[in-house]
Coordinates of C-alpha atoms (C1' of nucleotides) in Angstrom, one line a residue:
Chain A
M1 CA 12.9 -11.1 130.6
R2 CA 16.2 -12.1 129.1
S3 CA 15.5 -10.6 125.7
T4 CA 12.7 -9.5 123.5
A5 CA 11.2 -12.0 121.1
E6 CA 12.0 -9.7 118.2
A7 CA 15.7 -9.5 119.1
R8 CA 15.8 -13.3 119.5
R9 CA 14.4 -13.7 116.0
V10 CA 17.2 -11.6 114.5
T11 CA 19.9 -13.6 116.2
V12 CA 18.2 -16.9 115.4
L13 CA 17.9 -15.9 111.7
N14 CA 21.6 -15.1 111.4
T15 CA 22.6 -18.4 112.9
A16 CA 20.0 -20.2 110.8
V17 CA 21.6 -18.9 107.6
S18 CA 24.9 -20.3 108.7
V19 CA 23.6 -23.7 109.8
F20 CA 21.3 -24.3 106.9
A21 CA 24.1 -23.3 104.6
R22 CA 26.1 -26.3 105.5
A23 CA 23.7 -29.2 104.9
G24 CA 20.6 -27.6 103.5
F25 CA 16.9 -27.5 104.5
H26 CA 16.0 -31.2 104.7
A27 CA 19.3 -32.4 106.3
T28 CA 19.4 -29.8 109.0
P29 CA 17.3 -30.5 112.1
V30 CA 15.8 -27.6 113.9
T31 CA 17.7 -28.8 116.9
A32 CA 20.9 -27.8 115.2
V33 CA 19.8 -24.2 114.6
A34 CA 18.5 -24.0 118.2
A35 CA 21.7 -25.4 119.7
S36 CA 23.8 -23.0 117.6
A37 CA 21.7 -20.1 118.7
G38 CA 21.9 -21.2 122.3
I39 CA 18.2 -21.7 122.9
S40 CA 15.8 -24.7 123.0
E41 CA 14.2 -26.3 120.0
A42 CA 10.8 -25.6 121.4
Y43 CA 11.4 -21.9 121.5
V44 CA 12.5 -21.8 117.9
F45 CA 9.1 -23.3 117.0
R46 CA 7.4 -20.6 119.1
L47 CA 9.4 -17.8 117.3
F48 CA 8.7 -19.1 113.8
S49 CA 5.9 -21.0 112.1
G50 CA 7.5 -24.3 111.7
K51 CA 10.8 -25.3 110.1
L52 CA 9.7 -23.9 106.7
G53 CA 8.8 -20.6 108.2
L54 CA 12.2 -20.4 109.7
F55 CA 13.9 -21.2 106.4
V56 CA 11.9 -18.7 104.5
A57 CA 12.7 -16.0 107.0
A58 CA 16.4 -16.9 106.9
A59 CA 16.3 -16.6 103.1
G60 CA 14.9 -13.0 103.6
A61 CA 17.7 -12.2 106.0
C62 CA 20.3 -13.7 103.6
F63 CA 19.1 -11.5 100.7
D64 CA 18.9 -8.5 103.0
R65 CA 22.5 -8.8 103.8
I66 CA 23.5 -9.3 100.2
A67 CA 21.5 -6.3 99.0
A68 CA 22.9 -4.1 101.7
A69 CA 26.5 -5.1 100.8
I70 CA 25.9 -4.4 97.1
E71 CA 24.2 -1.1 97.8
A72 CA 27.1 -0.1 100.1
G73 CA 29.6 -1.2 97.5
A74 CA 28.0 0.9 94.8
E75 CA 28.7 4.0 96.9
R76 CA 32.4 3.2 96.8
A77 CA 32.6 3.0 93.0
G78 CA 35.5 4.6 91.3
G79 CA 33.4 6.4 88.7
D80 CA 29.9 6.8 87.3
S81 CA 30.1 4.4 84.3
P82 CA 28.0 1.3 84.5
A83 CA 31.1 -0.9 84.2
E84 CA 32.8 0.8 87.1
I85 CA 29.7 0.6 89.3
L86 CA 29.2 -3.1 88.4
E87 CA 32.9 -3.7 89.2
A88 CA 32.4 -2.1 92.7
M89 CA 29.3 -4.1 93.3
G90 CA 31.1 -7.3 92.3
D91 CA 34.0 -6.5 94.7
A92 CA 31.6 -5.9 97.5
Y93 CA 29.8 -9.1 96.9
A94 CA 33.0 -11.1 96.7
K95 CA 34.1 -9.6 100.0
L96 CA 30.8 -10.5 101.6
I97 CA 30.7 -14.1 100.6
A98 CA 34.3 -14.8 101.7
D99 CA 32.9 -16.6 104.6
R100 CA 30.8 -18.8 102.3
D101 CA 27.6 -18.9 104.4
L102 CA 25.6 -16.5 102.3
L103 CA 26.7 -18.2 99.0
L104 CA 26.0 -21.7 100.3
F105 CA 22.6 -20.7 101.6
Q106 CA 21.6 -19.4 98.2
V107 CA 22.6 -22.8 96.7
Q108 CA 20.6 -24.6 99.3
A109 CA 17.6 -22.3 98.8
Q110 CA 17.7 -22.9 95.0
A111 CA 17.7 -26.6 95.7
V112 CA 14.4 -26.5 97.5
T113 CA 12.5 -24.3 95.2
D114 CA 10.1 -27.2 94.7
I115 CA 8.5 -25.8 97.9
P116 CA 6.5 -22.8 96.6
E117 CA 7.2 -20.6 99.6
V118 CA 10.9 -21.0 99.1
A119 CA 10.6 -20.3 95.3
E120 CA 8.8 -17.1 96.1
A121 CA 11.4 -16.0 98.6
V122 CA 14.2 -16.7 96.1
R123 CA 12.4 -14.7 93.4
A124 CA 11.9 -11.9 95.8
G125 CA 15.5 -11.8 96.7
Y126 CA 16.8 -11.8 93.2
R127 CA 14.1 -9.3 92.2
R128 CA 15.4 -6.9 94.8
I129 CA 19.1 -7.4 93.8
A130 CA 18.6 -7.4 90.1
T131 CA 16.4 -4.3 90.0
F132 CA 18.8 -2.4 92.2
V133 CA 21.8 -3.4 90.1
Q134 CA 20.1 -2.4 86.9
D135 CA 18.8 0.9 88.2
R136 CA 21.8 2.0 90.3
A137 CA 24.5 1.0 87.8
G138 CA 22.4 2.1 84.8
A139 CA 23.6 -1.1 83.1
S140 CA 22.3 -2.7 80.0
D141 CA 20.4 -6.0 80.1
A142 CA 23.4 -7.8 78.8
Q143 CA 25.6 -6.4 81.5
V144 CA 23.2 -7.3 84.3
Q145 CA 22.9 -10.8 82.8
Q146 CA 26.7 -11.2 82.7
F147 CA 26.9 -9.9 86.3
F148 CA 24.6 -12.7 87.5
A149 CA 26.0 -15.4 85.3
Y150 CA 29.5 -15.0 86.8
G151 CA 27.9 -14.8 90.2
Q152 CA 26.3 -18.1 89.6
L153 CA 29.6 -19.5 88.4
C154 CA 30.9 -18.7 91.9
H155 CA 28.4 -21.1 93.3
L156 CA 29.8 -23.9 91.3
I157 CA 33.4 -23.0 92.1
V158 CA 32.7 -22.9 95.8
T159 CA 30.4 -26.0 96.1
A160 CA 32.7 -28.2 94.0
G161 CA 35.9 -26.7 95.5
L162 CA 37.3 -25.9 92.1
D163 CA 39.6 -23.2 93.5
Q164 CA 41.5 -26.0 95.3
I165 CA 42.1 -28.0 92.1
P166 CA 45.4 -27.3 90.2
E167 CA 44.3 -28.9 87.0
P168 CA 44.0 -26.7 83.9
W169 CA 40.2 -27.1 83.4
A170 CA 39.6 -25.9 87.0
R171 CA 42.0 -23.0 86.5
A172 CA 40.1 -22.0 83.4
L173 CA 36.9 -21.8 85.3
T174 CA 38.3 -19.9 88.3
T175 CA 40.8 -17.4 86.8
G176 CA 39.8 -13.8 87.2
I177 CA 37.0 -14.6 89.6
R178 CA 37.4 -12.4 92.7
H179 CA 38.7 -14.5 95.6
P180 CA 35.9 -16.8 96.8
Chain B
M1 CA 15.3 -64.5 85.5
R2 CA 13.3 -61.5 84.6
S3 CA 16.3 -59.3 83.8
T4 CA 20.0 -59.1 84.5
A5 CA 21.1 -57.1 87.5
E6 CA 23.2 -54.9 85.2
A7 CA 20.3 -54.0 83.0
R8 CA 18.2 -53.2 86.1
R9 CA 20.9 -50.9 87.4
V10 CA 20.8 -48.9 84.2
T11 CA 17.0 -48.4 84.3
V12 CA 17.0 -47.6 88.0
L13 CA 19.7 -45.0 87.5
N14 CA 17.8 -43.2 84.8
T15 CA 14.6 -43.1 86.9
A16 CA 16.8 -42.1 90.0
V17 CA 18.0 -39.0 88.1
S18 CA 14.5 -37.9 87.4
V19 CA 13.2 -38.6 90.9
F20 CA 16.1 -37.1 92.8
A21 CA 15.9 -34.1 90.5
R22 CA 12.5 -33.0 91.9
A23 CA 13.2 -32.9 95.7
G24 CA 16.8 -33.7 96.1
F25 CA 18.8 -36.3 98.0
H26 CA 17.6 -35.9 101.5
A27 CA 13.9 -35.3 100.7
T28 CA 13.6 -38.2 98.3
P29 CA 13.0 -41.6 100.0
V30 CA 14.4 -44.6 98.3
T31 CA 10.9 -46.0 98.1
A32 CA 10.1 -43.2 95.6
V33 CA 12.9 -44.3 93.3
A34 CA 11.9 -47.9 93.7
A35 CA 8.3 -47.3 93.0
S36 CA 9.1 -45.2 89.9
A37 CA 11.4 -47.9 88.6
G38 CA 8.7 -50.6 89.3
I39 CA 10.7 -52.7 91.7
S40 CA 10.8 -53.1 95.5
E41 CA 12.8 -50.8 97.8
A42 CA 14.7 -53.9 99.1
Y43 CA 16.0 -54.7 95.7
V44 CA 17.3 -51.2 95.1
F45 CA 19.4 -51.7 98.3
R46 CA 20.7 -54.9 96.8
L47 CA 21.6 -53.3 93.5
F48 CA 23.3 -50.3 95.1
S49 CA 25.4 -49.7 98.3
G50 CA 22.9 -47.6 100.2
K51 CA 21.1 -44.5 99.3
L52 CA 24.3 -42.6 98.9
G53 CA 25.7 -45.1 96.5
L54 CA 22.6 -44.8 94.4
F55 CA 22.8 -41.0 94.3
V56 CA 26.5 -41.0 93.4
A57 CA 25.9 -43.6 90.6
A58 CA 23.0 -41.4 89.4
A59 CA 25.3 -38.4 89.3
G60 CA 27.6 -40.4 87.1
A61 CA 24.7 -41.3 84.7
C62 CA 23.6 -37.7 84.6
F63 CA 27.0 -36.4 83.6
D64 CA 27.4 -39.3 81.1
R65 CA 24.3 -38.1 79.3
I66 CA 25.4 -34.5 79.3
A67 CA 28.8 -35.3 78.0
A68 CA 27.4 -37.5 75.3
A69 CA 25.0 -34.7 74.2
I70 CA 27.8 -32.1 74.1
E71 CA 30.1 -34.4 72.2
A72 CA 27.4 -35.2 69.7
G73 CA 26.6 -31.5 69.4
A74 CA 30.1 -30.6 68.6
E75 CA 30.0 -32.9 65.6
R76 CA 27.2 -30.8 64.2
A77 CA 29.0 -27.5 64.4
G78 CA 28.6 -25.1 61.5
G79 CA 32.4 -24.4 61.3
D80 CA 35.7 -25.0 62.9
S81 CA 36.2 -21.8 65.0
P82 CA 36.0 -22.1 68.7
A83 CA 33.0 -19.8 68.8
E84 CA 31.0 -21.9 66.4
I85 CA 31.8 -25.1 68.1
L86 CA 30.9 -23.6 71.5
E87 CA 27.6 -22.4 70.0
A88 CA 26.8 -25.9 68.7
M89 CA 27.7 -27.4 72.1
G90 CA 25.4 -24.8 73.9
D91 CA 22.6 -25.6 71.5
A92 CA 23.0 -29.3 72.2
Y93 CA 23.0 -28.8 75.9
A94 CA 19.9 -26.5 75.7
K95 CA 18.0 -29.2 73.8
L96 CA 19.0 -31.9 76.3
I97 CA 17.9 -30.1 79.4
A98 CA 14.6 -29.1 77.9
D99 CA 13.0 -31.8 80.2
R100 CA 14.7 -30.2 83.2
D101 CA 15.7 -33.4 84.9
L102 CA 19.4 -33.3 84.1
L103 CA 19.6 -29.6 85.0
L104 CA 17.7 -30.0 88.3
F105 CA 19.8 -33.0 89.3
Q106 CA 22.9 -31.0 88.9
V107 CA 21.5 -28.3 91.2
Q108 CA 20.6 -31.0 93.8
A109 CA 24.0 -32.6 93.5
Q110 CA 25.7 -29.2 94.1
A111 CA 23.6 -28.8 97.2
V112 CA 24.9 -31.9 98.8
T113 CA 28.5 -31.5 98.1
D114 CA 29.1 -31.4 101.9
I115 CA 29.1 -35.2 101.4
P116 CA 32.6 -35.9 100.1
E117 CA 31.5 -38.7 97.7
V118 CA 29.0 -36.4 96.1
A119 CA 31.6 -33.6 95.8
E120 CA 34.0 -35.9 94.1
A121 CA 31.3 -37.1 91.6
V122 CA 30.4 -33.5 90.8
R123 CA 34.1 -32.6 90.2
A124 CA 34.5 -35.7 88.1
G125 CA 31.5 -34.7 86.0
Y126 CA 32.7 -31.1 85.4
R127 CA 36.2 -32.2 84.8
R128 CA 35.0 -34.5 82.0
I129 CA 32.8 -31.8 80.4
A130 CA 35.2 -28.9 80.9
T131 CA 38.2 -30.7 79.5
F132 CA 36.3 -31.9 76.5
V133 CA 34.9 -28.5 75.8
Q134 CA 38.3 -26.9 76.0
D135 CA 40.0 -29.5 73.9
R136 CA 37.4 -30.1 71.3
A137 CA 36.5 -26.4 70.7
G138 CA 40.0 -25.2 71.1
A139 CA 38.6 -22.4 73.1
S140 CA 40.4 -20.0 75.4
D141 CA 40.1 -20.1 79.1
A142 CA 37.9 -17.0 79.1
Q143 CA 35.6 -18.6 76.5
V144 CA 35.3 -21.8 78.5
Q145 CA 34.6 -19.8 81.6
Q146 CA 31.9 -17.9 79.9
F147 CA 30.3 -21.1 78.6
F148 CA 30.0 -22.5 82.1
A149 CA 28.9 -19.1 83.7
Y150 CA 25.9 -18.9 81.4
G151 CA 25.2 -22.6 81.9
Q152 CA 25.0 -21.9 85.6
L153 CA 22.8 -18.9 85.0
C154 CA 20.3 -21.4 83.4
H155 CA 20.2 -23.2 86.8
L156 CA 19.0 -20.0 88.4
I157 CA 16.5 -19.3 85.7
V158 CA 14.9 -22.7 85.8
T159 CA 14.9 -23.2 89.6
A160 CA 13.4 -19.8 90.3
G161 CA 11.1 -19.9 87.2
L162 CA 12.4 -16.6 86.0
D163 CA 11.4 -17.4 82.4
Q164 CA 7.7 -17.2 83.7
I165 CA 8.1 -13.7 85.1
P166 CA 7.2 -10.8 82.8
E167 CA 9.0 -8.2 84.9
P168 CA 11.9 -6.3 83.3
W169 CA 14.6 -7.6 85.7
A170 CA 13.7 -11.2 84.9
R171 CA 13.6 -10.5 81.2
A172 CA 17.1 -9.0 81.5
L173 CA 18.4 -12.3 83.1
T174 CA 16.7 -14.5 80.6
T175 CA 17.0 -12.8 77.2
G176 CA 19.1 -14.7 74.7
I177 CA 19.3 -17.8 76.8
R178 CA 18.5 -20.8 74.7
H179 CA 15.1 -22.0 75.5
P180 CA 15.1 -23.7 78.9
Chain C
dG1 C1' 1.6 -10.0 147.9
dA2 C1' -1.3 -11.1 144.0
dC3 C1' -1.7 -11.2 139.1
dG4 C1' -1.0 -10.7 134.4
dT5 C1' 2.2 -11.0 130.4
dG6 C1' 6.0 -12.4 127.9
dT7 C1' 10.2 -15.5 127.7
dG8 C1' 11.8 -20.0 127.9
dT9 C1' 12.1 -25.3 128.4
dG10 C1' 11.8 -30.8 129.4
dA11 C1' 9.6 -34.4 128.3
dG12 C1' 7.0 -36.4 125.4
dT13 C1' 4.3 -38.2 120.7
dG14 C1' 3.8 -39.9 116.3
dC15 C1' 5.6 -40.8 111.9
dA16 C1' 8.7 -41.3 108.0
dC17 C1' 12.4 -43.6 106.4
dA18 C1' 17.1 -46.1 105.8
dC19 C1' 18.4 -50.5 106.1
dT20 C1' 18.0 -55.9 107.0
dC21 C1' 16.7 -60.6 106.6
dA22 C1' 14.4 -64.7 105.9
dC23 C1' 12.3 -66.4 102.2
dA24 C1' 10.3 -67.3 97.4
dA25 C1' 10.5 -68.0 92.5
dA26 C1' 12.8 -68.3 88.0
dC27 C1' 16.5 -70.2 85.5
dA28 C1' 20.7 -73.3 84.4
dA29 C1' 23.6 -77.5 84.8
dA30 C1' 24.1 -82.3 86.3
Chain D
dT1 C1' 15.0 -84.4 89.6
dT2 C1' 18.2 -82.3 92.3
dT3 C1' 21.3 -78.7 93.3
dG4 C1' 23.0 -74.2 92.8
dT5 C1' 22.8 -69.3 91.4
dT6 C1' 20.6 -65.1 90.5
dT7 C1' 16.6 -62.1 90.7
dG8 C1' 13.2 -60.4 93.6
dT9 C1' 10.1 -59.3 97.8
dG10 C1' 7.2 -58.7 102.4
dA11 C1' 7.5 -57.8 106.7
dG12 C1' 9.9 -56.2 110.0
dT13 C1' 13.5 -52.9 113.1
dG14 C1' 15.6 -49.0 114.9
dT15 C1' 16.3 -44.3 114.8
dG16 C1' 15.9 -39.4 113.9
dC17 C1' 13.2 -35.6 113.7
dA18 C1' 9.1 -32.2 113.3
dC19 C1' 6.0 -30.6 116.3
dT20 C1' 3.2 -30.1 120.9
dC21 C1' 2.1 -29.0 125.6
dA22 C1' 2.1 -28.5 130.3
dC23 C1' 4.9 -26.1 133.1
dA24 C1' 8.6 -22.8 135.1
dC25 C1' 10.8 -18.5 135.6
dA26 C1' 11.4 -13.3 134.9
dC27 C1' 9.4 -8.9 134.9
dG28 C1' 6.0 -5.1 135.5
dT29 C1' 1.7 -3.2 137.9
dC30 C1' -1.7 -2.5 141.5

DNA sequence: GACGTGTGTGAGTGCACACTCACAAACAAA
DNA sequence: TTTGTTTGTGAGTGTGCACTCACACACGTC
């Protein structure tokens, strides 16, 4: 036995997040995930229940990593005020998505929410993050809303590559946003 | 002659926005657009240069409609202050995307920005809207940034169906957002 | 060694879909 | 009426991909 199935699943999920992040659910063949994980396509289908099952599981892994990063970031906050804790969470998130995979996967997942299983996975992910942010930071509804609004703005900045554009309108949208 | 090619192109583009909005670029066969427009698949390929050409043209039509709505909304502003004009623009945008097609198409377009032609179309669309908002409203960079951040938040709310969830975290993200 | 159990794959199968092309029908100009 | 141009389509073609299955190899156990 080279490896246990459970360990394989973990490594496959992490590569799946990266691979799906580039071109999305429908444009990514399972072969691509299998090749990137170094195993055969057939075995991926044995480990997960179809391509959809793989994608949904990858979404779970994606939000797990985001939640863990934000929780760890909160521990490093400079103070106890909601604003300070939110700031620390935002910094942690910005650091995490520097490699773009987790951010792009979220965009891809949101784009296939017409598939009910994906929609539920996305809701579950944001439920976990939003409740944690609100409880841990003790932030107001408006503060939480703002936190997520500017998080979503990052999605636009990265997908459209606005941080590469020197024109004033693009600068307006990107200034102050932590380094994505 | 039933119709001129130019007129056909316009009607096809509007239906294309609606059809692509549901399942996205890769999951939408050209047959679906053709059927919805009431013409044959073959003729769609004659009117546009491939599926990608159709999608990019639809993106142009999508941003045209958004820009027109925001420009019209600005005319109905209650006053001359940047905040009032932005408010009027936001209301106009909220009304426009009540049918969800234009919003969902933007999400789908952002998801396929790995295709350079799509990325350029998205940039062109936001360039047009952002420069207009900034110039017309005379708003600061921060105000423009906030305008777009909460616009992007709408994308999450609609794709994940957060407005249908009675839980407190979902209420926090949706309160005050104009009705999508 | 024989045998079960879990890990892993090569070689298919069937279907959906992007794109083409030969051809038809409506209209205009002579 | 003939000729040309534009609008429009049915019937293909080739390919890529989700999914399957019979089979092989590694390991433990007796």
